[in-house]
Structures are given as C-alpha cells and as structure tokens.
PDB file of C-alpha atoms in Angstrom:
ATOM      1  CA  UNK A 693     -39.703  18.475-106.210  1.00 92.00           C
ATOM      2  CA  UNK A 694     -43.210  18.268-106.490  1.00 92.00           C
ATOM      3  CA  UNK A 695     -43.285  20.625-109.359  1.00 91.00           C
ATOM      4  CA  UNK A 696     -40.653  18.437-111.216  1.00 91.00           C
ATOM      5  CA  UNK A 697     -42.801  15.387-110.963  1.00 91.00           C
ATOM      6  CA  UNK A 698     -45.648  16.931-112.684  1.00 90.00           C
ATOM      7  CA  UNK A 699     -44.190  16.122-116.118  1.00 90.00           C
ATOM      8  CA  UNK A 700     -44.495  12.305-115.244  1.00 91.00           C
ATOM      9  CA  UNK A 701     -47.769  12.483-113.238  1.00 88.00           C
ATOM     10  CA  UNK A 702     -49.229   9.747-115.655  1.00 88.00           C
ATOM     11  CA  UNK A 703     -46.726   7.373-113.899  1.00 90.00           C
ATOM     12  CA  UNK A 704     -48.147   6.264-110.780  1.00 91.00           C
ATOM     13  CA  UNK A 705     -45.081   6.470-108.864  1.00 93.00           C
ATOM     14  CA  UNK A 706     -44.583  10.173-109.684  1.00 93.00           C
ATOM     15  CA  UNK A 707     -48.201  10.834-108.870  1.00 94.00           C
ATOM     16  CA  UNK A 708     -47.985   9.070-105.620  1.00 94.00           C
ATOM     17  CA  UNK A 709     -44.672  11.000-104.950  1.00 95.00           C
ATOM     18  CA  UNK A 710     -46.203  14.257-105.782  1.00 95.00           C
ATOM     19  CA  UNK A 711     -49.037  13.639-103.504  1.00 96.00           C
ATOM     20  CA  UNK A 712     -46.838  12.780-100.691  1.00 96.00           C
ATOM     21  CA  UNK A 713     -44.935  15.856-101.134  1.00 97.00           C
ATOM     22  CA  UNK A 714     -48.032  17.930-100.880  1.00 97.00           C
ATOM     23  CA  UNK A 715     -49.374  16.246 -97.701  1.00 97.00           C
ATOM     24  CA  UNK A 716     -45.839  16.812 -96.046  1.00 97.00           C
ATOM     25  CA  UNK A 717     -46.144  20.656 -97.216  1.00 97.00           C
ATOM     26  CA  UNK A 718     -49.521  20.747 -95.544  1.00 97.00           C
ATOM     27  CA  UNK A 719     -47.950  19.324 -92.478  1.00 97.00           C
ATOM     28  CA  UNK A 720     -45.270  21.760 -92.368  1.00 97.00           C
ATOM     29  CA  UNK A 721     -47.527  24.703 -92.954  1.00 96.00           C
ATOM     30  CA  UNK A 722     -49.640  23.632 -89.917  1.00 96.00           C
ATOM     31  CA  UNK A 723     -46.626  23.373 -87.819  1.00 97.00           C
ATOM     32  CA  UNK A 724     -45.391  26.897 -89.071  1.00 96.00           C
ATOM     33  CA  UNK A 725     -48.720  28.277 -88.021  1.00 96.00           C
ATOM     34  CA  UNK A 726     -48.370  26.947 -84.373  1.00 97.00           C
ATOM     35  CA  UNK A 727     -44.877  28.180 -84.247  1.00 96.00           C
ATOM     36  CA  UNK A 728     -45.929  31.714 -85.589  1.00 96.00           C
ATOM     37  CA  UNK A 729     -48.770  31.950 -83.078  1.00 96.00           C
ATOM     38  CA  UNK A 730     -46.490  31.039 -80.250  1.00 97.00           C
ATOM     39  CA  UNK A 731     -43.631  33.355 -81.560  1.00 96.00           C
ATOM     40  CA  UNK A 732     -46.230  36.330 -81.783  1.00 96.00           C
ATOM     41  CA  UNK A 733     -47.467  35.611 -78.388  1.00 96.00           C
ATOM     42  CA  UNK A 734     -44.144  35.597 -76.819  1.00 97.00           C
ATOM     43  CA  UNK A 735     -43.215  38.865 -78.906  1.00 96.00           C
ATOM     44  CA  UNK A 736     -45.981  40.692 -77.556  1.00 95.00           C
ATOM     45  CA  UNK A 737     -45.345  39.536 -73.988  1.00 96.00           C
ATOM     46  CA  UNK A 738     -41.630  40.078 -73.779  1.00 96.00           C
ATOM     47  CA  UNK A 739     -40.640  42.427 -76.353  1.00 96.00           C
ATOM     48  CA  UNK A 740     -40.205  45.934 -74.577  1.00 96.00           C
ATOM     49  CA  UNK A 741     -39.052  47.820 -77.355  1.00 96.00           C
ATOM     50  CA  UNK A 742     -42.012  48.966 -79.569  1.00 96.00           C
ATOM     51  CA  UNK A 743     -40.002  49.519 -82.793  1.00 97.00           C
ATOM     52  CA  UNK A 744     -38.260  46.110 -82.342  1.00 97.00           C
ATOM     53  CA  UNK A 745     -41.818  44.632 -81.904  1.00 97.00           C
ATOM     54  CA  UNK A 746     -43.144  46.293 -85.110  1.00 97.00           C
ATOM     55  CA  UNK A 747     -40.310  44.951 -87.055  1.00 97.00           C
ATOM     56  CA  UNK A 748     -40.343  41.497 -85.812  1.00 97.00           C
ATOM     57  CA  UNK A 749     -44.261  41.360 -86.366  1.00 97.00           C
ATOM     58  CA  UNK A 750     -43.867  42.225 -89.858  1.00 97.00           C
ATOM     59  CA  UNK A 751     -41.291  39.607 -90.383  1.00 97.00           C
ATOM     60  CA  UNK A 752     -43.322  36.861 -88.760  1.00 96.00           C
ATOM     61  CA  UNK A 753     -46.442  37.884 -90.970  1.00 96.00           C
ATOM     62  CA  UNK A 754     -44.204  37.775 -94.060  1.00 97.00           C
ATOM     63  CA  UNK A 755     -43.026  34.280 -93.076  1.00 96.00           C
ATOM     64  CA  UNK A 756     -46.798  33.177 -92.475  1.00 95.00           C
ATOM     65  CA  UNK A 757     -47.623  34.595 -95.805  1.00 96.00           C
ATOM     66  CA  UNK A 758     -44.849  32.579 -97.420  1.00 97.00           C
ATOM     67  CA  UNK A 759     -45.790  29.278 -95.674  1.00 96.00           C
ATOM     68  CA  UNK A 760     -49.422  30.027 -96.957  1.00 97.00           C
ATOM     69  CA  UNK A 761     -48.403  30.379-100.515  1.00 97.00           C
ATOM     70  CA  UNK A 762     -46.430  27.270-100.245  1.00 96.00           C
ATOM     71  CA  UNK A 763     -49.475  25.466 -99.169  1.00 97.00           C
ATOM     72  CA  UNK A 764     -51.509  26.991-102.034  1.00 97.00           C
ATOM     73  CA  UNK A 765     -49.007  25.794-104.524  1.00 96.00           C
ATOM     74  CA  UNK A 766     -49.185  22.351-102.897  1.00 97.00           C
ATOM     75  CA  UNK A 767     -53.011  22.410-103.150  1.00 97.00           C
ATOM     76  CA  UNK A 768     -52.853  23.194-106.963  1.00 96.00           C
ATOM     77  CA  UNK A 769     -50.244  20.385-107.615  1.00 96.00           C
ATOM     78  CA  UNK A 770     -52.549  18.124-105.715  1.00 96.00           C
ATOM     79  CA  UNK A 771     -55.435  19.003-107.848  1.00 95.00           C
ATOM     80  CA  UNK A 772     -53.620  18.723-110.992  1.00 95.00           C
ATOM     81  CA  UNK A 773     -52.470  15.200-110.117  1.00 94.00           C
ATOM     82  CA  UNK A 774     -55.845  14.113-108.922  1.00 93.00           C
ATOM     83  CA  UNK A 775     -57.409  15.560-112.192  1.00 93.00           C
ATOM     84  CA  UNK A 776     -54.965  13.606-114.208  1.00 89.00           C
ATOM     85  CA  UNK A 777     -54.960  10.205-112.449  1.00 78.00           C
TER      86      UNK A 777
END
C-alpha cells in the first residue's frame, strides 16, 4: 500500500499515510525479531531431531531475512517521502 501512495506523495495525506505505513512496518519487523529469537531458542531447547532442527532453523532464518527486506523497503519509501516533502 505504501508503494501505491508514492505516486501521490506531493499530497500531504498520501505522504503522511506512507510514513505511517512505514512506521508500522518497522514495529512489525521488531516484533518479528522478538518472535524469531524466542522460536529459535525454543527450537534449540526442545527439538530432539537434528534434521528437523536444521530445517526449521533455515526456515526461521529465511523468514527473518524476509522481514528485514520489508523493513529495508519501508526505509527507502520513508526516505523518498521525506526528500519530496
């Protein structure tokens, strides 16, 4: 949704909306970091099967990478909005 607002960032409401979405993405990424650390800790404490541990660890790391990229995009959008306001 934030990307779709970029075409109208000269409008104050669109710029504010994009910045609000970016802020929410930052909060969600922080929440995802906490959840991932907790899940990873629980995984290493409770998973007896090494193969399953390795698979799940890779999945958790991929999800972490995805949330980080979303935050990167939000930061870029935020920069674009601020440069053009």
